Coordinates of C-alpha atoms and ligand atoms in Angstrom, one line a residue:
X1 CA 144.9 68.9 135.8
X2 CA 143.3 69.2 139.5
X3 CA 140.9 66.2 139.0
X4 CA 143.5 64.2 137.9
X5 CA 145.8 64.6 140.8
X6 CA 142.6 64.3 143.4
X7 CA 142.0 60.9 141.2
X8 CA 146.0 59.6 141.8
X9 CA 146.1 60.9 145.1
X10 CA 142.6 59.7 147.1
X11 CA 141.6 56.1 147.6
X12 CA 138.9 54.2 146.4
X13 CA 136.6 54.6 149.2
X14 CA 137.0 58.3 149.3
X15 CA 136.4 58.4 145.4
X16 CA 133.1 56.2 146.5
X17 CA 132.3 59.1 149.0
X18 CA 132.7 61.8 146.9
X19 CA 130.5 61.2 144.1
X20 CA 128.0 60.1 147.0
X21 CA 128.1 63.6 148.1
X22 CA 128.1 65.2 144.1
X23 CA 125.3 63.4 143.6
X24 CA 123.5 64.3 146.3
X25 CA 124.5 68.1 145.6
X26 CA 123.5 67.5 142.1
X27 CA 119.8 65.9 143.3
X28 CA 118.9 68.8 145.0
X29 CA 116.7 70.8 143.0
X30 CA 116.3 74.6 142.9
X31 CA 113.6 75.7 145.3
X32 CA 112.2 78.6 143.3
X33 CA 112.2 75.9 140.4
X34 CA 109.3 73.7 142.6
X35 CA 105.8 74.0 141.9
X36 CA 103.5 74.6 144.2
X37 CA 102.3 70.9 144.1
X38 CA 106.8 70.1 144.6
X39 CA 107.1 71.9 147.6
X40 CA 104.2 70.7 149.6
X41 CA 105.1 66.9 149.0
X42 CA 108.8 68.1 150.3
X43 CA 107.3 69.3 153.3
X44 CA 104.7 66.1 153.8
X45 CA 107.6 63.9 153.8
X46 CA 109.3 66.3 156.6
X47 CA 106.8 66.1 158.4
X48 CA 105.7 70.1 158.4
X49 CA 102.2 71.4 157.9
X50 CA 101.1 72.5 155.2
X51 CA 101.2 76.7 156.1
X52 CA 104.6 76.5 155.8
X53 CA 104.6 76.3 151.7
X54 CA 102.7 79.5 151.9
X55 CA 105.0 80.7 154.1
X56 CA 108.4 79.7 152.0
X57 CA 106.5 80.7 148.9
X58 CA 106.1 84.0 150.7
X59 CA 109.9 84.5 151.2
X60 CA 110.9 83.2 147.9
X61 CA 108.9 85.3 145.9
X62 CA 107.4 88.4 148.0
X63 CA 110.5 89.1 150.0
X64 CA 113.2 87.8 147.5
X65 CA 114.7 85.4 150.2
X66 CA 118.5 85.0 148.9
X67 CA 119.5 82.1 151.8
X68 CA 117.5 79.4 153.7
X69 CA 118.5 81.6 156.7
X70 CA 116.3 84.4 155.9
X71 CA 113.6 82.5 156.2
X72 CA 113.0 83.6 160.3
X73 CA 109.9 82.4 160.7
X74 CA 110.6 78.7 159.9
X75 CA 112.6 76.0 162.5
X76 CA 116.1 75.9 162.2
X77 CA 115.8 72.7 162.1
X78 CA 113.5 73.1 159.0
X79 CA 115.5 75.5 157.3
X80 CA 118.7 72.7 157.2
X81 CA 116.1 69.8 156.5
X82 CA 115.2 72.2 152.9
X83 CA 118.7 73.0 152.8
X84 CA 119.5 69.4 152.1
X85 CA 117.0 69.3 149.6
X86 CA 116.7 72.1 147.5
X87 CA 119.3 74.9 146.9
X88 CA 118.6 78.7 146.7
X89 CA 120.3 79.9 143.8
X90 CA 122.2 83.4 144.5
X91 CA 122.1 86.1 141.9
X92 CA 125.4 87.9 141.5
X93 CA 125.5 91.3 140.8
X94 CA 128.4 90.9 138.2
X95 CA 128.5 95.0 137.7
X96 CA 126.3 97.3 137.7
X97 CA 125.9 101.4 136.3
X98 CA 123.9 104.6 137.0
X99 CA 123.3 106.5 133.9
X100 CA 122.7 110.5 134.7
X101 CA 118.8 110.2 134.2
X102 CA 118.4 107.8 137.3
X103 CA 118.7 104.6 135.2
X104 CA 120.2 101.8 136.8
X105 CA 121.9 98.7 135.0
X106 CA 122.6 95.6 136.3
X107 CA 124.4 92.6 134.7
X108 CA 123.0 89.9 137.0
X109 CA 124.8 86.7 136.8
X110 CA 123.1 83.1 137.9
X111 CA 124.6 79.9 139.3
X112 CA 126.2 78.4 136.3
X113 CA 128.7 81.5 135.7
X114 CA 125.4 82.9 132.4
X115 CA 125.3 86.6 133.2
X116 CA 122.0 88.6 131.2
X117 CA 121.1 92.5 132.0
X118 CA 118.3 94.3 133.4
X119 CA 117.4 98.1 134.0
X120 CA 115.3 99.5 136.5
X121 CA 113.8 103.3 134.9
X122 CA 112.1 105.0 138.3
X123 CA 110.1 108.1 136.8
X124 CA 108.4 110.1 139.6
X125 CA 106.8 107.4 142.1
X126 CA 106.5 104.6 138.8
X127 CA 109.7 102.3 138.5
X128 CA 110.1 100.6 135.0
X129 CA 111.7 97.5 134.6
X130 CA 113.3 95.9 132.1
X131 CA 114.1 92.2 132.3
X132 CA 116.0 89.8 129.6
X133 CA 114.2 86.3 128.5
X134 CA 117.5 84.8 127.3
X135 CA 120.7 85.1 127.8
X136 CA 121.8 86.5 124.1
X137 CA 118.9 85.9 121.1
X138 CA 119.0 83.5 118.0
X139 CA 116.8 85.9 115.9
X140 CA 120.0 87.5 114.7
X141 CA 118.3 91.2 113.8
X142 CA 120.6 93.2 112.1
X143 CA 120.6 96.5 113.9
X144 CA 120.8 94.8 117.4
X145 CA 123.6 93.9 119.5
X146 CA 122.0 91.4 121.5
X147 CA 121.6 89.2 118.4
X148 CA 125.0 89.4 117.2
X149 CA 126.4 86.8 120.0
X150 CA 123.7 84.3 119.2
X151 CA 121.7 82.5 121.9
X152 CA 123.7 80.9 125.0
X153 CA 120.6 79.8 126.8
X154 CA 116.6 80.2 127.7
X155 CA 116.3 81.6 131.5
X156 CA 113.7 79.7 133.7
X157 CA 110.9 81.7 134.9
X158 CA 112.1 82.3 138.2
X159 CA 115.4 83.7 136.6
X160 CA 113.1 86.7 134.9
X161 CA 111.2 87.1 137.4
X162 CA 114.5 87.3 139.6
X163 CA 115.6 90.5 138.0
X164 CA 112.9 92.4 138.7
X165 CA 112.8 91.4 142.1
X166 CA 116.4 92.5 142.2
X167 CA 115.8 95.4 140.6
X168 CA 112.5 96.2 143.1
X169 CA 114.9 95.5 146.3
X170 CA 117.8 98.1 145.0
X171 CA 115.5 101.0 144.6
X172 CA 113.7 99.9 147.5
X173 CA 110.4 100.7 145.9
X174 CA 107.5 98.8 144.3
X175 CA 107.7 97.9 140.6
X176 CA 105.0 99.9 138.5
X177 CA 105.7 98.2 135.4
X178 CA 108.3 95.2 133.5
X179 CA 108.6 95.2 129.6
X180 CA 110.4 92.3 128.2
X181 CA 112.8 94.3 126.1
X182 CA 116.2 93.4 127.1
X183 CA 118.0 90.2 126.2
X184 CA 116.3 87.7 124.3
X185 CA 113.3 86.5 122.3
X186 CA 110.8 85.8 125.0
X187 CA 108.1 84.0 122.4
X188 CA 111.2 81.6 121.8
X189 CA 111.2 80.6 125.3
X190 CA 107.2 80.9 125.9
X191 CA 106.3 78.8 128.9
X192 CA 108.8 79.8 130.9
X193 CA 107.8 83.7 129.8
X194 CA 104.5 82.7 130.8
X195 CA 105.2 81.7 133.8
X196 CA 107.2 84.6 135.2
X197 CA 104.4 87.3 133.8
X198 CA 101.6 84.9 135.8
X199 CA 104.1 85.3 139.1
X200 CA 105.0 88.7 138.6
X201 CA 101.0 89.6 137.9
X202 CA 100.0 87.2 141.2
X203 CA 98.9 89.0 145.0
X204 CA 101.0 86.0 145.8
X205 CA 103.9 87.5 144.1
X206 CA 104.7 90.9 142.5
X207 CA 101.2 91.7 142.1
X208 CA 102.0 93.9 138.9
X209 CA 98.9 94.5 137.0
X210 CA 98.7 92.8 133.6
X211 CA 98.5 95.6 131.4
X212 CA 101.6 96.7 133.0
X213 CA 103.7 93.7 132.1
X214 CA 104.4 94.2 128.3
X215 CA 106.1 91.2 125.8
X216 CA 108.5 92.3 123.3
X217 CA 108.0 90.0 120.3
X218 CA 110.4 90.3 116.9
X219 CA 107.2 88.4 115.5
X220 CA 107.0 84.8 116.0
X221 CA 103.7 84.0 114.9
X222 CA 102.4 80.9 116.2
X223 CA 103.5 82.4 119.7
X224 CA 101.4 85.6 119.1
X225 CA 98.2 83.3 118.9
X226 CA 98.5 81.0 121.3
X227 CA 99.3 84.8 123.5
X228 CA 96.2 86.1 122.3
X229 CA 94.6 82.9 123.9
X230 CA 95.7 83.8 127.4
X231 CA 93.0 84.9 129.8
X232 CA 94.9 88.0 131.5
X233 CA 95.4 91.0 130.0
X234 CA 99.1 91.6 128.9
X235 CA 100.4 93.6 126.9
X236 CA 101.9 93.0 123.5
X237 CA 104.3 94.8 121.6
X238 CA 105.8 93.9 117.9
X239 CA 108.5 94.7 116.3
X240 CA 107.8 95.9 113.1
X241 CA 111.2 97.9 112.1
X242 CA 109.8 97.7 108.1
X243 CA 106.1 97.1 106.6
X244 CA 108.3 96.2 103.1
X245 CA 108.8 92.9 103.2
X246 CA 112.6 93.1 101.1
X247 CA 113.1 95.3 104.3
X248 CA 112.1 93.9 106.8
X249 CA 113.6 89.9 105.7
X250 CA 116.9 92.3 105.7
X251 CA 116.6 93.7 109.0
X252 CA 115.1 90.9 110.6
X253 CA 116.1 87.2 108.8
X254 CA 115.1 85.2 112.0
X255 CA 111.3 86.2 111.4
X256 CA 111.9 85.6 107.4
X257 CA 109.9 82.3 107.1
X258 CA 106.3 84.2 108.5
X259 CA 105.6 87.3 106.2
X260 CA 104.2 90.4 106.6
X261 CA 100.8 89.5 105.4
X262 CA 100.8 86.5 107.7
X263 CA 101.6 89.0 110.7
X264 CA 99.0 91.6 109.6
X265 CA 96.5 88.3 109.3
X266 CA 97.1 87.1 112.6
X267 CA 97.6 90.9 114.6
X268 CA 93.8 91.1 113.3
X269 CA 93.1 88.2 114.9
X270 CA 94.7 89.1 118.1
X271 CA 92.9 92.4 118.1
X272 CA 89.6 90.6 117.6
X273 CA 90.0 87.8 120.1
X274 CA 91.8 90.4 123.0
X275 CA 90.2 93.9 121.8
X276 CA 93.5 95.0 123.2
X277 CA 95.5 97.2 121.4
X278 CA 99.4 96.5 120.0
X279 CA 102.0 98.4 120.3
X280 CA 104.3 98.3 117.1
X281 CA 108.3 99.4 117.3
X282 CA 110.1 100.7 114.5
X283 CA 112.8 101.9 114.9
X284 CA 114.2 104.8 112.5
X285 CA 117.5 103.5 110.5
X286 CA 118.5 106.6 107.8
X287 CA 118.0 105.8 104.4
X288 CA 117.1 102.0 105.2
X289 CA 113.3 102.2 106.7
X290 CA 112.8 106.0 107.0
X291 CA 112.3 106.7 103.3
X292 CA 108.5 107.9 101.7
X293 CA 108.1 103.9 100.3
X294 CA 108.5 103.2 103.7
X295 CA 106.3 105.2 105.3
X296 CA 103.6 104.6 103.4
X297 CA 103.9 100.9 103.6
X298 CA 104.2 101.7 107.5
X299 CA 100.5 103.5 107.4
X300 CA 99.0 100.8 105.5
X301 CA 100.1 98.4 107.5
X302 CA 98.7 100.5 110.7
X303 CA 95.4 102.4 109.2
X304 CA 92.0 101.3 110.0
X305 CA 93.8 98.7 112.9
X306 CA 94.1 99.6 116.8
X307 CA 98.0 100.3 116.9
X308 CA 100.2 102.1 118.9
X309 CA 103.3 102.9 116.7
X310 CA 106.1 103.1 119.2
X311 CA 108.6 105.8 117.0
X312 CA 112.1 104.2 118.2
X313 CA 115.6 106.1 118.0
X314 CA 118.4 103.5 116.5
X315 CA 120.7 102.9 119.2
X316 CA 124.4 103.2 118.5
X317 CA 125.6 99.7 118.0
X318 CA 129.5 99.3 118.0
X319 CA 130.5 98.1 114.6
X320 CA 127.0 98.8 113.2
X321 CA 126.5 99.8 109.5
X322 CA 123.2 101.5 110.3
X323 CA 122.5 105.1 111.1
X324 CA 119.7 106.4 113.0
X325 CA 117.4 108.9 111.2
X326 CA 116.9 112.5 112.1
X327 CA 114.7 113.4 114.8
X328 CA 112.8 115.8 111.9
X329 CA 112.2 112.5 110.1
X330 CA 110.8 111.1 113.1
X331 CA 108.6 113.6 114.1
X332 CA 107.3 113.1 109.8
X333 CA 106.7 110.1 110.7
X334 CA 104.5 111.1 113.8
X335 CA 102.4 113.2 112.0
X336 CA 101.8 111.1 108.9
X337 CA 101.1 108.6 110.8
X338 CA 98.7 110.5 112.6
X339 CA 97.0 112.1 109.1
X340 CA 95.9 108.6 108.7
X341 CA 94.1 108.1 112.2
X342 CA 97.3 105.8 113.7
X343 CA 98.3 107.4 117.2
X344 CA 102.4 107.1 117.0
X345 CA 105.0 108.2 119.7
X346 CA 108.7 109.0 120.0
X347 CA 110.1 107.0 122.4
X348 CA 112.9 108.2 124.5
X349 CA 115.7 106.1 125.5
X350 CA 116.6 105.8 129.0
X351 CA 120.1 104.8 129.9
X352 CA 121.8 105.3 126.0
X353 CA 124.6 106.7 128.2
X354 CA 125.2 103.6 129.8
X355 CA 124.7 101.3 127.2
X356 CA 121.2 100.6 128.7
X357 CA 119.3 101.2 126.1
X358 CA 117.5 99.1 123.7
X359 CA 119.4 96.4 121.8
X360 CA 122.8 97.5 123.4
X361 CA 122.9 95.4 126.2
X362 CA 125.7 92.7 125.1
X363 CA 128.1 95.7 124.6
X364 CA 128.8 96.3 128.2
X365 CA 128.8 91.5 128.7
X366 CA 131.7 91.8 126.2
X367 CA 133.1 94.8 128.1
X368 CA 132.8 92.5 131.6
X369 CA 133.6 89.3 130.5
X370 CA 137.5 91.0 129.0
X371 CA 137.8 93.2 132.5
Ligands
SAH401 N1 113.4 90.2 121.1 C1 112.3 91.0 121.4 C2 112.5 91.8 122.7 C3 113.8 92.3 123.0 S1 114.4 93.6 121.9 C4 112.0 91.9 120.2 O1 112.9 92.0 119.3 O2 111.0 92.5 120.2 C5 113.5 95.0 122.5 C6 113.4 96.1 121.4 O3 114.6 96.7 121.1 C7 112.8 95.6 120.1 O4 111.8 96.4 119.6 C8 114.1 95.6 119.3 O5 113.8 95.7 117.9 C9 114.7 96.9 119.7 N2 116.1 97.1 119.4 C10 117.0 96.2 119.1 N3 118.2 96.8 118.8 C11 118.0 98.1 118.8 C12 118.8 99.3 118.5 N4 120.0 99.2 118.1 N5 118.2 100.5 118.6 C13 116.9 100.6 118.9 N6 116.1 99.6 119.2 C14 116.6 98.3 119.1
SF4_402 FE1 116.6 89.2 119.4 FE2 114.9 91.2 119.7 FE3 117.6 91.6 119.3 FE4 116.0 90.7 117.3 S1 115.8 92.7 118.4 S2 118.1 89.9 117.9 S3 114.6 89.4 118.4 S4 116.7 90.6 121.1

């Protein structure tokens, strides 16, 4: 209704004017989106030396610069000559909770109005944080919320490494270690995964160490091997959730089309090419994945590899048929696992009591998006 009254109401010339001006707006191009190569050529035809990319680069991605104005140690003058150019897209905290163990959550919201979640986890003098690939997930699992709503979008790299930056800058502290466990399938949206891990690894950025920066992957095969092709030394989880193949196609029907013998084939392969060693989820759903057929398919598919086995309590997903398992079954599965030389762990979830936890973070978008 508004644009048709501007339309009736302003003249030709002003029409002429204003699209001038939305083009313009439109042309400029998101500085943290500029390669390194972008931003010097910006700064050629401004006339500016070549220090001062280092120097914006500094404040884009070491301080987390959130306006042109920031930027002290550049010209004013410079600082409206980028400003004309490029924008600096603000993150909006759109809410945020503290769970009781010292988790905070943050549903981070970019330009165009797509809000995805990250958690920051401090334990002692580490800080943990967990940052979303997409907003929402196309792999449709069936135990997790994320993947109920579907995928809206891929985030750019400097979007995932935004959170963690965000996340850094709240606590105040520096960032020990990222998984890439919230929203999204980040091998569905590799480059731009890639990307962020390289800045978040760089001196030039976070300078997180690469086997501290861990990507979550439902299994998306041809992804895992162009992964174990990278030169650093990232880490890699799977998610398993069911060595049974009926099981697993049940659980997990976005990763149907690759089977399990496929993914053991190519996790050898990645083990051989990295020597690194993968971690594998599973989390415990009674009377779906916890049973003995299970369990043994579970330790074949482990024995005689390098695996971790990351033992996972089902979160409590609102409308969700599943149940999780006992924490007696899990600790069975611990030791059998174990019995057959497969190290396996429990893993604790921080934040449940804020929704932080794994695979409920769309509960609390829904929650926001009817406040
Ligand atoms: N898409 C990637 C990474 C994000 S999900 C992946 O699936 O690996 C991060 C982890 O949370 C995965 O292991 C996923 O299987 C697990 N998860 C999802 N829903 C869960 C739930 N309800 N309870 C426990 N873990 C869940
Ligand atoms: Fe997507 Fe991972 Fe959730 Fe599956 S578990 S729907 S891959 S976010």
């Amino acid at each position: 209704m508004q644009d048709a009254n501007i339309k009736t109401t302003s003249s030709e010339g002003d029409d002429a004017e204003k699209s001038a001006s939305s083009a313009k707006a439109q042309a400029r191009r998101e500085l943290r989106d500029l390669s390194h190569g972008e931003l010097v050529e910006i700064l050629e035809q401004l006339g500016q030396p070549k220090f001062r990319a280092k120097q914006i680069e500094d404040w884009i991605w070491v301080k987390n610069a959130q306006s042109f104005d920031d930027m002290t140690n550049l010209p004013k003058s410079l600082r409206a000559s980028l400003a004309e150019r490029c924008v600096l897209g603000g993150t909006t905290v759109a809410a945020q909770q503290v769970s009781t163990d010292g988790s905070r959550k943050y549903l981070l919201r970019f330009d165009d109005g797509v809000a995805v979640e990250c958690v920051g986890m401090p334990s002692g003098n580490r800080l943990a944080v967990c940052a979303s690939t997409q907003a929402g997930c196309g792999m449709k699992c069936a135990f997790c919320a994320t993947g109920a709503s579907g995928l809206t979008r891929n985030l750019t790299a400097s979007e995932i490494y935004e959170q963690v930056m965000h996340v850094r800058d709240d606590f105040n502290t520096r960032v020990t270690s990222v998984v890439l466990m919230g929203q999204g399938e980040p091998f569905m949206n590799y480059d731009a995964t890639l990307e962020a891990l390289r800045r978040l690894n760089s001196p030039e950025g976070a300078g997180i160490g690469a086997r501290h920066l861990t990507v979550s992957t439902s299994g998306v095969i041809p992804m895992i091997k162009r992964f174990a092709n990278e030169p650093e030394q990232f880490t890699l989880a799977v998610s398993l959730h069911s060595a049974v193949q009926r099981t697993r196609d049940m659980l997990m029907p976005g990763v149907k089309k690759w089977s399990l013998l496929h993914l053991y084939d190519i996790m050898g392969e990645y083990v051989d090419k990295t020597g690194r060693r993968p971690t594998y989820e599973y989390a415990l759903i009674k009377g779906v994945n916890d049973t003995e057929d299970e369990l043994a398919a579970l330790c074949d598919f482990c024995r005689d590899n390098l695996a971790h086995v990351n033992i996972i309590k089902l979160n409590d997903v609102k409308g969700s048929r599943f149940q999780p398992s006992s924490d007696a079954r899990a600790g069975e599965f611990v030791r059998r696992l174990a019995s057959v030389g497969v190290e396996a762990t429990i893993r604790n979830s921080r934040g449940s009591d804020i929704d932080a936890a794994c695979g409920q973070l769309r509960q609390i978008v829904e929650r926001n998006l009817k406040e």
